[in-house]
PDB file of C-alpha atoms in Angstrom:
ATOM      1  CA  MET A   1       0.009   0.005  -0.004  1.00  0.00           C
ATOM      2  CA  MET A   2       1.314   3.434  -0.904  1.00  0.00           C
ATOM      3  CA  SER A   3       2.437   5.487   2.077  1.00  0.00           C
ATOM      4  CA  ALA A   4       0.503   8.544   3.177  1.00  0.00           C
ATOM      5  CA  GLN A   5       3.480  10.796   2.443  1.00  0.00           C
ATOM      6  CA  LEU A   6       3.413   9.799  -1.219  1.00  0.00           C
ATOM      7  CA  TRP A   7      -0.159  11.074  -1.429  1.00  0.00           C
ATOM      8  CA  VAL A   8       1.176  14.498  -0.465  1.00  0.00           C
ATOM      9  CA  SER A   9       3.491  14.281  -3.501  1.00  0.00           C
ATOM     10  CA  VAL A  10       0.530  13.331  -5.682  1.00  0.00           C
ATOM     11  CA  VAL A  11      -1.394  16.422  -4.581  1.00  0.00           C
ATOM     12  CA  GLN A  12       1.623  18.678  -4.933  1.00  0.00           C
ATOM     13  CA  ILE A  13       2.553  17.480  -8.442  1.00  0.00           C
ATOM     14  CA  GLY A  14      -1.096  17.294  -9.457  1.00  0.00           C
ATOM     15  CA  CYS A  15      -1.679  20.910  -8.511  1.00  0.00           C
ATOM     16  CA  PHE A  16       1.273  21.979 -10.614  1.00  0.00           C
ATOM     17  CA  PHE A  17       0.125  19.935 -13.630  1.00  0.00           C
ATOM     18  CA  GLY A  18      -3.393  21.324 -13.117  1.00  0.00           C
ATOM     19  CA  LEU A  19      -2.196  24.941 -13.172  1.00  0.00           C
ATOM     20  CA  VAL A  20      -0.256  24.440 -16.396  1.00  0.00           C
ATOM     21  CA  ALA A  21      -3.294  22.663 -17.861  1.00  0.00           C
ATOM     22  CA  LEU A  22      -5.447  25.635 -16.805  1.00  0.00           C
ATOM     23  CA  GLY A  23      -3.234  27.822 -18.949  1.00  0.00           C
ATOM     24  CA  TYR A  24      -3.880  25.539 -21.919  1.00  0.00           C
ATOM     25  CA  TYR A  25      -7.580  25.590 -21.136  1.00  0.00           C
ATOM     26  CA  LEU A  26      -7.773  29.384 -21.161  1.00  0.00           C
ATOM     27  CA  VAL A  27      -6.033  29.732 -24.517  1.00  0.00           C
ATOM     28  CA  LEU A  28      -8.055  26.894 -26.003  1.00  0.00           C
ATOM     29  CA  GLU A  29     -11.333  28.369 -24.796  1.00  0.00           C
ATOM     30  CA  GLY A  30     -10.476  31.919 -25.854  1.00  0.00           C
ATOM     31  CA  ALA A  31      -8.593  31.288 -29.083  1.00  0.00           C
ATOM     32  CA  ASP A  32      -9.249  27.638 -30.023  1.00  0.00           C
ATOM     33  CA  PHE A  33      -5.504  27.049 -30.010  1.00  0.00           C
ATOM     34  CA  PHE A  34      -2.968  24.919 -28.157  1.00  0.00           C
ATOM     35  CA  ASN A  35      -0.128  27.110 -26.931  1.00  0.00           C
ATOM     36  CA  PHE A  36       2.596  24.518 -26.324  1.00  0.00           C
ATOM     37  CA  ALA A  37       5.031  27.268 -25.293  1.00  0.00           C
ATOM     38  CA  LEU A  38       3.268  27.618 -21.931  1.00  0.00           C
ATOM     39  CA  GLY A  39       5.588  25.057 -20.373  1.00  0.00           C
ATOM     40  CA  PRO A  40       8.720  27.006 -21.233  1.00  0.00           C
ATOM     41  CA  PHE A  41       7.006  30.239 -20.091  1.00  0.00           C
ATOM     42  CA  ALA A  42       6.487  28.605 -16.683  1.00  0.00           C
ATOM     43  CA  MET A  43      10.102  27.462 -16.708  1.00  0.00           C
ATOM     44  CA  PHE A  44      11.365  30.939 -17.642  1.00  0.00           C
ATOM     45  CA  SER A  45       9.351  32.435 -14.796  1.00  0.00           C
ATOM     46  CA  GLY A  46      10.730  30.061 -12.196  1.00  0.00           C
ATOM     47  CA  LEU A  47      14.297  30.217 -13.534  1.00  0.00           C
ATOM     48  CA  THR A  48      14.277  34.010 -13.620  1.00  0.00           C
ATOM     49  CA  ALA A  49      13.249  34.259  -9.957  1.00  0.00           C
ATOM     50  CA  SER A  50      15.627  31.513  -8.835  1.00  0.00           C
ATOM     51  CA  TRP A  51      18.555  33.129 -10.653  1.00  0.00           C
ATOM     52  CA  LEU A  52      17.779  36.604  -9.333  1.00  0.00           C
ATOM     53  CA  MET A  53      17.600  35.352  -5.749  1.00  0.00           C
ATOM     54  CA  ALA A  54      20.630  33.044  -5.955  1.00  0.00           C
ATOM     55  CA  LYS A  55      22.960  35.184  -8.055  1.00  0.00           C
ATOM     56  CA  GLN A  56      21.775  38.766  -7.536  1.00  0.00           C
ATOM     57  CA  GLY A  57      20.420  38.662  -3.993  1.00  0.00           C
ATOM     58  CA  TRP A  58      16.918  39.813  -4.857  1.00  0.00           C
ATOM     59  CA  PRO A  59      14.153  39.372  -2.272  1.00  0.00           C
ATOM     60  CA  LEU A  60      11.692  36.542  -2.924  1.00  0.00           C
ATOM     61  CA  GLY A  61       8.637  38.707  -3.467  1.00  0.00           C
ATOM     62  CA  LEU A  62      10.190  41.010  -6.051  1.00  0.00           C
ATOM     63  CA  ALA A  63      11.868  38.179  -7.948  1.00  0.00           C
ATOM     64  CA  ALA A  64       8.574  36.189  -8.023  1.00  0.00           C
ATOM     65  CA  VAL A  65       6.493  39.099  -9.282  1.00  0.00           C
ATOM     66  CA  LEU A  66       9.019  39.852 -12.013  1.00  0.00           C
ATOM     67  CA  GLY A  67       9.120  36.183 -13.083  1.00  0.00           C
ATOM     68  CA  ILE A  68       5.317  35.958 -13.320  1.00  0.00           C
ATOM     69  CA  ALA A  69       5.145  39.260 -15.241  1.00  0.00           C
ATOM     70  CA  ILE A  70       7.742  37.991 -17.738  1.00  0.00           C
ATOM     71  CA  ALA A  71       5.697  34.839 -18.362  1.00  0.00           C
ATOM     72  CA  ALA A  72       2.629  36.974 -19.065  1.00  0.00           C
ATOM     73  CA  VAL A  73       4.600  39.260 -21.410  1.00  0.00           C
ATOM     74  CA  LEU A  74       5.984  36.238 -23.312  1.00  0.00           C
ATOM     75  CA  ALA A  75       2.463  34.899 -23.740  1.00  0.00           C
ATOM     76  CA  VAL A  76       1.141  38.241 -25.022  1.00  0.00           C
ATOM     77  CA  VAL A  77       4.086  38.706 -27.400  1.00  0.00           C
ATOM     78  CA  THR A  78       3.530  35.204 -28.765  1.00  0.00           C
ATOM     79  CA  GLU A  79      -0.058  36.068 -29.606  1.00  0.00           C
ATOM     80  CA  VAL A  80       0.540  39.586 -30.975  1.00  0.00           C
ATOM     81  CA  ALA A  81       3.817  39.074 -32.825  1.00  0.00           C
ATOM     82  CA  LEU A  82       3.486  35.455 -33.933  1.00  0.00           C
ATOM     83  CA  VAL A  83       0.146  33.679 -33.734  1.00  0.00           C
ATOM     84  CA  ARG A  84      -2.081  36.580 -34.873  1.00  0.00           C
ATOM     85  CA  PRO A  85       0.009  37.622 -37.936  1.00  0.00           C
ATOM     86  CA  ILE A  86       0.451  34.003 -39.053  1.00  0.00           C
ATOM     87  CA  ASP A  87      -3.244  33.370 -38.533  1.00  0.00           C
ATOM     88  CA  ALA A  88      -4.112  36.417 -40.649  1.00  0.00           C
ATOM     89  CA  ARG A  89      -1.747  35.444 -43.482  1.00  0.00           C
ATOM     90  CA  THR A  90      -2.924  31.827 -43.618  1.00  0.00           C
ATOM     91  CA  GLY A  91      -6.638  32.543 -43.303  1.00  0.00           C
ATOM     92  CA  GLY A  92      -6.964  30.841 -39.947  1.00  0.00           C
ATOM     93  CA  GLY A  93      -4.860  27.773 -40.659  1.00  0.00           C
ATOM     94  CA  GLU A  94      -3.832  26.158 -37.381  1.00  0.00           C
ATOM     95  CA  LEU A  95      -0.781  24.180 -38.514  1.00  0.00           C
ATOM     96  CA  PRO A  96       1.546  27.115 -39.340  1.00  0.00           C
ATOM     97  CA  SER A  97       0.767  28.802 -36.004  1.00  0.00           C
ATOM     98  CA  LEU A  98       1.275  25.533 -34.147  1.00  0.00           C
ATOM     99  CA  ILE A  99       4.668  24.949 -35.765  1.00  0.00           C
ATOM    100  CA  ALA A 100       5.690  28.528 -34.939  1.00  0.00           C
ATOM    101  CA  VAL A 101       4.706  28.049 -31.290  1.00  0.00           C
ATOM    102  CA  VAL A 102       6.722  24.821 -31.082  1.00  0.00           C
ATOM    103  CA  ALA A 103       9.680  26.813 -32.415  1.00  0.00           C
ATOM    104  CA  VAL A 104       9.063  29.366 -29.623  1.00  0.00           C
ATOM    105  CA  LEU A 105       9.121  26.498 -27.110  1.00  0.00           C
ATOM    106  CA  PHE A 106      12.674  25.516 -28.055  1.00  0.00           C
ATOM    107  CA  ALA A 107      13.790  29.120 -28.524  1.00  0.00           C
ATOM    108  CA  VAL A 108      12.687  30.109 -24.989  1.00  0.00           C
ATOM    109  CA  GLU A 109      14.464  27.054 -23.554  1.00  0.00           C
ATOM    110  CA  GLN A 110      17.725  27.966 -25.303  1.00  0.00           C
ATOM    111  CA  LEU A 111      17.393  31.608 -24.338  1.00  0.00           C
ATOM    112  CA  ALA A 112      16.946  30.600 -20.689  1.00  0.00           C
ATOM    113  CA  GLY A 113      19.996  28.357 -20.870  1.00  0.00           C
ATOM    114  CA  THR A 114      22.079  31.196 -22.351  1.00  0.00           C
ATOM    115  CA  LEU A 115      20.916  33.784 -19.821  1.00  0.00           C
ATOM    116  CA  PHE A 116      20.799  31.746 -16.616  1.00  0.00           C
ATOM    117  CA  GLY A 117      23.156  28.846 -17.258  1.00  0.00           C
ATOM    118  CA  ARG A 118      22.517  25.203 -17.967  1.00  0.00           C
ATOM    119  CA  GLN A 119      22.607  23.778 -14.452  1.00  0.00           C
ATOM    120  CA  LEU A 120      19.671  22.979 -12.183  1.00  0.00           C
ATOM    121  CA  MET A 121      18.832  26.112 -10.212  1.00  0.00           C
ATOM    122  CA  PRO A 122      17.518  25.508  -6.679  1.00  0.00           C
ATOM    123  CA  GLY A 123      14.409  27.395  -5.572  1.00  0.00           C
ATOM    124  CA  ARG A 124      13.543  29.025  -2.282  1.00  0.00           C
ATOM    125  CA  SER A 125      10.495  28.101  -0.221  1.00  0.00           C
ATOM    126  CA  TRP A 126       7.808  30.729   0.202  1.00  0.00           C
ATOM    127  CA  LEU A 127       7.205  29.502   3.738  1.00  0.00           C
ATOM    128  CA  PRO A 128      10.621  28.336   5.024  1.00  0.00           C
ATOM    129  CA  GLY A 129      10.619  26.397   8.257  1.00  0.00           C
ATOM    130  CA  THR A 130       6.853  25.894   8.159  1.00  0.00           C
ATOM    131  CA  SER A 131       5.150  22.520   8.149  1.00  0.00           C
ATOM    132  CA  LEU A 132       1.810  21.037   9.051  1.00  0.00           C
ATOM    133  CA  ASP A 133       1.988  17.792  11.047  1.00  0.00           C
ATOM    134  CA  LEU A 134      -1.227  15.788  10.724  1.00  0.00           C
ATOM    135  CA  GLY A 135       0.067  12.807  12.654  1.00  0.00           C
ATOM    136  CA  PHE A 136       0.092  10.331   9.778  1.00  0.00           C
ATOM    137  CA  VAL A 137       1.642  12.771   7.316  1.00  0.00           C
ATOM    138  CA  THR A 138       3.680  15.962   7.285  1.00  0.00           C
ATOM    139  CA  VAL A 139       2.995  18.751   4.779  1.00  0.00           C
ATOM    140  CA  ASP A 140       5.773  21.293   4.215  1.00  0.00           C
ATOM    141  CA  GLY A 141       5.162  24.996   3.800  1.00  0.00           C
ATOM    142  CA  GLN A 142       5.748  25.136   0.034  1.00  0.00           C
ATOM    143  CA  THR A 143       3.183  22.418  -0.587  1.00  0.00           C
ATOM    144  CA  ILE A 144       0.675  24.357   1.512  1.00  0.00           C
ATOM    145  CA  VAL A 145       1.320  27.478  -0.565  1.00  0.00           C
ATOM    146  CA  LEU A 146       1.045  25.497  -3.824  1.00  0.00           C
ATOM    147  CA  VAL A 147      -2.265  23.886  -2.886  1.00  0.00           C
ATOM    148  CA  ALA A 148      -3.718  27.180  -1.632  1.00  0.00           C
ATOM    149  CA  ALA A 149      -2.592  29.060  -4.749  1.00  0.00           C
ATOM    150  CA  THR A 150      -4.082  26.357  -6.967  1.00  0.00           C
ATOM    151  CA  ILE A 151      -7.473  26.566  -5.246  1.00  0.00           C
ATOM    152  CA  VAL A 152      -7.428  30.366  -5.402  1.00  0.00           C
ATOM    153  CA  SER A 153      -6.387  30.339  -9.085  1.00  0.00           C
ATOM    154  CA  PHE A 154      -9.050  27.898 -10.190  1.00  0.00           C
ATOM    155  CA  THR A 155     -11.719  29.619  -8.133  1.00  0.00           C
ATOM    156  CA  GLY A 156     -10.684  32.999  -9.537  1.00  0.00           C
ATOM    157  CA  VAL A 157     -10.813  31.799 -13.162  1.00  0.00           C
ATOM    158  CA  TRP A 158     -14.162  30.116 -12.519  1.00  0.00           C
ATOM    159  CA  LEU A 159     -15.621  33.328 -11.104  1.00  0.00           C
ATOM    160  CA  TRP A 160     -14.011  35.422 -13.845  1.00  0.00           C
ATOM    161  CA  MET A 161     -15.564  33.300 -16.584  1.00  0.00           C
ATOM    162  CA  ARG A 162     -18.975  33.559 -14.927  1.00  0.00           C
ATOM    163  CA  LYS A 163     -19.000  37.227 -13.812  1.00  0.00           C
ATOM    164  CA  SER A 164     -16.762  39.316 -16.046  1.00  0.00           C
ATOM    165  CA  LYS A 165     -17.527  40.614 -19.504  1.00  0.00           C
ATOM    166  CA  TYR A 166     -14.570  38.940 -21.235  1.00  0.00           C
ATOM    167  CA  GLY A 167     -14.967  35.774 -19.212  1.00  0.00           C
ATOM    168  CA  ARG A 168     -18.597  35.301 -20.350  1.00  0.00           C
ATOM    169  CA  ILE A 169     -17.788  35.670 -24.047  1.00  0.00           C
ATOM    170  CA  LEU A 170     -14.511  33.698 -23.905  1.00  0.00           C
ATOM    171  CA  ARG A 171     -16.057  30.444 -24.992  1.00  0.00           C
ATOM    172  CA  ALA A 172     -18.133  32.131 -27.715  1.00  0.00           C
ATOM    173  CA  VAL A 173     -14.978  33.503 -29.300  1.00  0.00           C
ATOM    174  CA  GLY A 174     -13.093  30.222 -29.029  1.00  0.00           C
ATOM    175  CA  SER A 175     -15.984  28.168 -30.401  1.00  0.00           C
ATOM    176  CA  ASN A 176     -16.743  30.329 -33.456  1.00  0.00           C
ATOM    177  CA  ARG A 177     -14.537  33.313 -34.024  1.00  0.00           C
ATOM    178  CA  GLU A 178     -16.258  34.577 -37.160  1.00  0.00           C
ATOM    179  CA  ALA A 179     -19.699  34.396 -35.610  1.00  0.00           C
ATOM    180  CA  ALA A 180     -18.434  36.202 -32.520  1.00  0.00           C
ATOM    181  CA  ARG A 181     -16.913  38.918 -34.725  1.00  0.00           C
ATOM    182  CA  THR A 182     -20.176  39.258 -36.668  1.00  0.00           C
ATOM    183  CA  LEU A 183     -22.012  39.761 -33.383  1.00  0.00           C
ATOM    184  CA  GLY A 184     -19.645  42.608 -32.520  1.00  0.00           C
ATOM    185  CA  MET A 185     -17.620  40.828 -29.861  1.00  0.00           C
ATOM    186  CA  PRO A 186     -14.076  42.115 -29.231  1.00  0.00           C
ATOM    187  CA  VAL A 187     -12.406  38.992 -30.590  1.00  0.00           C
ATOM    188  CA  GLY A 188      -8.848  40.357 -30.672  1.00  0.00           C
ATOM    189  CA  ARG A 189      -9.070  41.695 -27.127  1.00  0.00           C
ATOM    190  CA  VAL A 190     -10.560  38.495 -25.767  1.00  0.00           C
ATOM    191  CA  ARG A 191      -7.805  36.399 -27.354  1.00  0.00           C
ATOM    192  CA  LEU A 192      -5.213  38.722 -25.875  1.00  0.00           C
ATOM    193  CA  VAL A 193      -6.789  38.482 -22.443  1.00  0.00           C
ATOM    194  CA  ALA A 194      -6.827  34.675 -22.688  1.00  0.00           C
ATOM    195  CA  PHE A 195      -3.136  34.516 -23.616  1.00  0.00           C
ATOM    196  CA  ALA A 196      -2.160  37.018 -20.899  1.00  0.00           C
ATOM    197  CA  LEU A 197      -4.143  35.256 -18.189  1.00  0.00           C
ATOM    198  CA  ALA A 198      -2.669  31.911 -19.223  1.00  0.00           C
ATOM    199  CA  GLY A 199       0.787  33.436 -18.965  1.00  0.00           C
ATOM    200  CA  LEU A 200       0.055  34.684 -15.436  1.00  0.00           C
ATOM    201  CA  VAL A 201      -1.272  31.281 -14.358  1.00  0.00           C
ATOM    202  CA  VAL A 202       1.702  29.249 -15.699  1.00  0.00           C
ATOM    203  CA  GLY A 203       4.107  31.900 -14.464  1.00  0.00           C
ATOM    204  CA  LEU A 204       2.753  31.404 -10.970  1.00  0.00           C
ATOM    205  CA  ALA A 205       2.882  27.630 -11.417  1.00  0.00           C
ATOM    206  CA  GLY A 206       6.539  27.776 -12.471  1.00  0.00           C
ATOM    207  CA  GLN A 207       7.364  29.893  -9.418  1.00  0.00           C
ATOM    208  CA  LEU A 208       5.625  27.589  -6.933  1.00  0.00           C
ATOM    209  CA  PHE A 209       6.929  24.293  -8.325  1.00  0.00           C
ATOM    210  CA  SER A 210      10.507  25.419  -8.922  1.00  0.00           C
ATOM    211  CA  ALA A 211      10.649  26.649  -5.301  1.00  0.00           C
ATOM    212  CA  LYS A 212      10.033  23.021  -4.320  1.00  0.00           C
ATOM    213  CA  ALA A 213      11.790  20.948  -6.953  1.00  0.00           C
ATOM    214  CA  GLY A 214      14.253  23.337  -8.596  1.00  0.00           C
ATOM    215  CA  VAL A 215      14.269  24.255 -12.282  1.00  0.00           C
ATOM    216  CA  SER A 216      16.583  24.150 -15.306  1.00  0.00           C
ATOM    217  CA  PHE A 217      16.355  25.446 -18.848  1.00  0.00           C
ATOM    218  CA  GLN A 218      15.313  21.957 -19.976  1.00  0.00           C
ATOM    219  CA  SER A 219      12.284  21.789 -17.684  1.00  0.00           C
ATOM    220  CA  GLY A 220       9.981  23.606 -20.081  1.00  0.00           C
ATOM    221  CA  PHE A 221       9.359  20.811 -22.546  1.00  0.00           C
ATOM    222  CA  GLY A 222       8.456  18.285 -19.876  1.00  0.00           C
ATOM    223  CA  TRP A 223       6.161  20.803 -18.169  1.00  0.00           C
ATOM    224  CA  ALA A 224       4.461  21.581 -21.502  1.00  0.00           C
ATOM    225  CA  LEU A 225       3.851  17.886 -22.151  1.00  0.00           C
ATOM    226  CA  SER A 226       2.541  17.233 -18.617  1.00  0.00           C
ATOM    227  CA  GLY A 227       0.119  20.184 -18.800  1.00  0.00           C
ATOM    228  CA  PHE A 228      -1.150  19.065 -22.182  1.00  0.00           C
ATOM    229  CA  LEU A 229      -1.702  15.473 -20.953  1.00  0.00           C
ATOM    230  CA  ALA A 230      -3.492  16.778 -17.857  1.00  0.00           C
ATOM    231  CA  LEU A 231      -5.866  18.723 -20.105  1.00  0.00           C
ATOM    232  CA  VAL A 232      -6.383  15.675 -22.333  1.00  0.00           C
ATOM    233  CA  ILE A 233      -7.268  13.557 -19.309  1.00  0.00           C
ATOM    234  CA  GLY A 234      -9.468  16.152 -17.598  1.00  0.00           C
ATOM    235  CA  GLY A 235     -11.143  17.554 -20.695  1.00  0.00           C
ATOM    236  CA  THR A 236     -12.614  21.008 -21.205  1.00  0.00           C
ATOM    237  CA  GLY A 237     -16.127  20.492 -19.866  1.00  0.00           C
ATOM    238  CA  SER A 238     -15.408  22.524 -16.751  1.00  0.00           C
ATOM    239  CA  VAL A 239     -12.874  25.010 -15.416  1.00  0.00           C
ATOM    240  CA  TRP A 240     -12.011  22.426 -12.775  1.00  0.00           C
ATOM    241  CA  ALA A 241     -11.412  19.634 -15.332  1.00  0.00           C
ATOM    242  CA  PRO A 242      -7.703  20.491 -15.831  1.00  0.00           C
ATOM    243  CA  LEU A 243      -7.143  20.101 -12.090  1.00  0.00           C
ATOM    244  CA  ALA A 244      -8.824  16.687 -12.070  1.00  0.00           C
ATOM    245  CA  GLY A 245      -6.636  15.670 -15.036  1.00  0.00           C
ATOM    246  CA  GLY A 246      -3.517  16.956 -13.310  1.00  0.00           C
ATOM    247  CA  LEU A 247      -4.216  14.980 -10.141  1.00  0.00           C
ATOM    248  CA  LEU A 248      -4.902  11.780 -12.085  1.00  0.00           C
ATOM    249  CA  LEU A 249      -1.697  12.208 -14.118  1.00  0.00           C
ATOM    250  CA  ALA A 250       0.269  12.848 -10.959  1.00  0.00           C
ATOM    251  CA  LEU A 251      -1.229   9.728  -9.363  1.00  0.00           C
ATOM    252  CA  ALA A 252      -0.091   7.643 -12.346  1.00  0.00           C
ATOM    253  CA  GLN A 253       3.380   9.194 -12.265  1.00  0.00           C
ATOM    254  CA  THR A 254       3.651   8.399  -8.546  1.00  0.00           C
ATOM    255  CA  LEU A 255       2.171   4.922  -8.492  1.00  0.00           C
ATOM    256  CA  VAL A 256       4.049   3.513 -11.484  1.00  0.00           C
ATOM    257  CA  PRO A 257       7.606   4.143 -10.161  1.00  0.00           C
ATOM    258  CA  TYR A 258       6.525   3.046  -6.692  1.00  0.00           C
ATOM    259  CA  TYR A 259       5.252  -0.372  -7.855  1.00  0.00           C
ATOM    260  CA  LEU A 260       7.004  -0.988 -11.178  1.00  0.00           C
ATOM    261  CA  GLY A 261      10.209   1.048 -10.944  1.00  0.00           C
ATOM    262  CA  SER A 262      11.265   4.343 -12.488  1.00  0.00           C
ATOM    263  CA  ALA A 263      12.223   2.712 -15.819  1.00  0.00           C
ATOM    264  CA  SER A 264       8.579   2.072 -16.623  1.00  0.00           C
ATOM    265  CA  LEU A 265       7.389   5.633 -15.986  1.00  0.00           C
ATOM    266  CA  ASP A 266       7.620   6.976 -19.551  1.00  0.00           C
ATOM    267  CA  TYR A 267       5.905   3.885 -20.974  1.00  0.00           C
ATOM    268  CA  ALA A 268       3.073   4.155 -18.432  1.00  0.00           C
ATOM    269  CA  VAL A 269       2.474   7.851 -19.163  1.00  0.00           C
ATOM    270  CA  LEU A 270       2.450   7.086 -22.891  1.00  0.00           C
ATOM    271  CA  ALA A 271      -0.041   4.286 -22.304  1.00  0.00           C
ATOM    272  CA  VAL A 272      -2.333   6.596 -20.342  1.00  0.00           C
ATOM    273  CA  ALA A 273      -2.168   9.174 -23.139  1.00  0.00           C
ATOM    274  CA  ILE A 274      -2.947   6.588 -25.827  1.00  0.00           C
ATOM    275  CA  LEU A 275      -5.879   5.215 -23.833  1.00  0.00           C
ATOM    276  CA  PHE A 276      -7.479   8.617 -23.447  1.00  0.00           C
ATOM    277  CA  PHE A 277      -6.875   9.606 -27.045  1.00  0.00           C
ATOM    278  CA  ALA A 278      -8.375   6.317 -28.246  1.00  0.00           C
ATOM    279  CA  LEU A 279     -11.230   5.776 -25.756  1.00  0.00           C
ATOM    280  CA  ARG A 280     -12.015   9.155 -24.285  1.00  0.00           C
ATOM    281  CA  PRO A 281     -10.596  11.882 -26.597  1.00  0.00           C
ATOM    282  CA  SER A 282     -12.778  14.554 -24.979  1.00  0.00           C
ATOM    283  CA  GLY A 283     -11.423  13.801 -21.492  1.00  0.00           C
ATOM    284  CA  LEU A 284     -13.275  12.986 -18.309  1.00  0.00           C
ATOM    285  CA  PHE A 285     -15.390  16.135 -18.318  1.00  0.00           C
ATOM    286  CA  VAL A 286     -17.193  16.979 -21.568  1.00  0.00           C
ATOM    287  CA  ARG A 287     -19.065  20.212 -22.109  1.00  0.00           C
ATOM    288  CA  ARG A 288     -22.791  19.657 -22.221  1.00  0.00           C
ATOM    289  CA  VAL A 289     -24.644  21.318 -25.063  1.00  0.00           C
ATOM    290  CA  ARG A 290     -28.319  22.103 -24.591  1.00  0.00           C
ATOM    291  CA  VAL A 291     -30.620  21.520 -27.534  1.00  0.00           C
TER     292      VAL A 291
END
């Protein structure tokens, strides 16, 4: 039987995967597009803060805010300078934009390696020396912060999509851009908001997870893949679906090495992805359409 402490790891990793998947969800809902560069944006955010604190002596708060802001700026620049112009020139073709974003993924990783070095950079806990002892399990301060930030982020996005002007029309724009434009909806602005908000979410995710596990310039690709798989598993039927997918993916990544050894991890994750693509391509939570 898996120990109680391993369940803490499942929750911690699942929250991180869920936050990255939430970034995918926002861009997909607002622009009908998979922004695979979100993983490197999260990495760049965490690596920026870790480097500033370790090498330049910056305080945690200032370094974290700057890292999150940079992730949001990278997301906005990707939309304005890359995705939108390519989309306009190709008449809405998805493949050219997707290829360009994959190129951004690798470009951001190499830029991070050049700027901050190519070694693993340790993070710094947001609540050093703090832990919660529940008797059967101990939860460290950074995990507490990560879980709390995840709940706040998902709740905030859920409320934003229900209450705000742009949140309410986000799905309309993503589902049918031309129809939304015909109805006078601010399509360009909504897409920009979706990209910016996704950048903020993954920037925060990169900060929180790198403070626990460290971060290197090569982390971005793995984070991008994990967030995408979490979205595939959870689906897009609810704002909370990416979190459910992230927790299930984290459970698989924890159980498999525990019972079968670390060598089988990649095969198990691939098997999970194939199963969902083949048997449940819409994920666990599917949007209900009223007729």
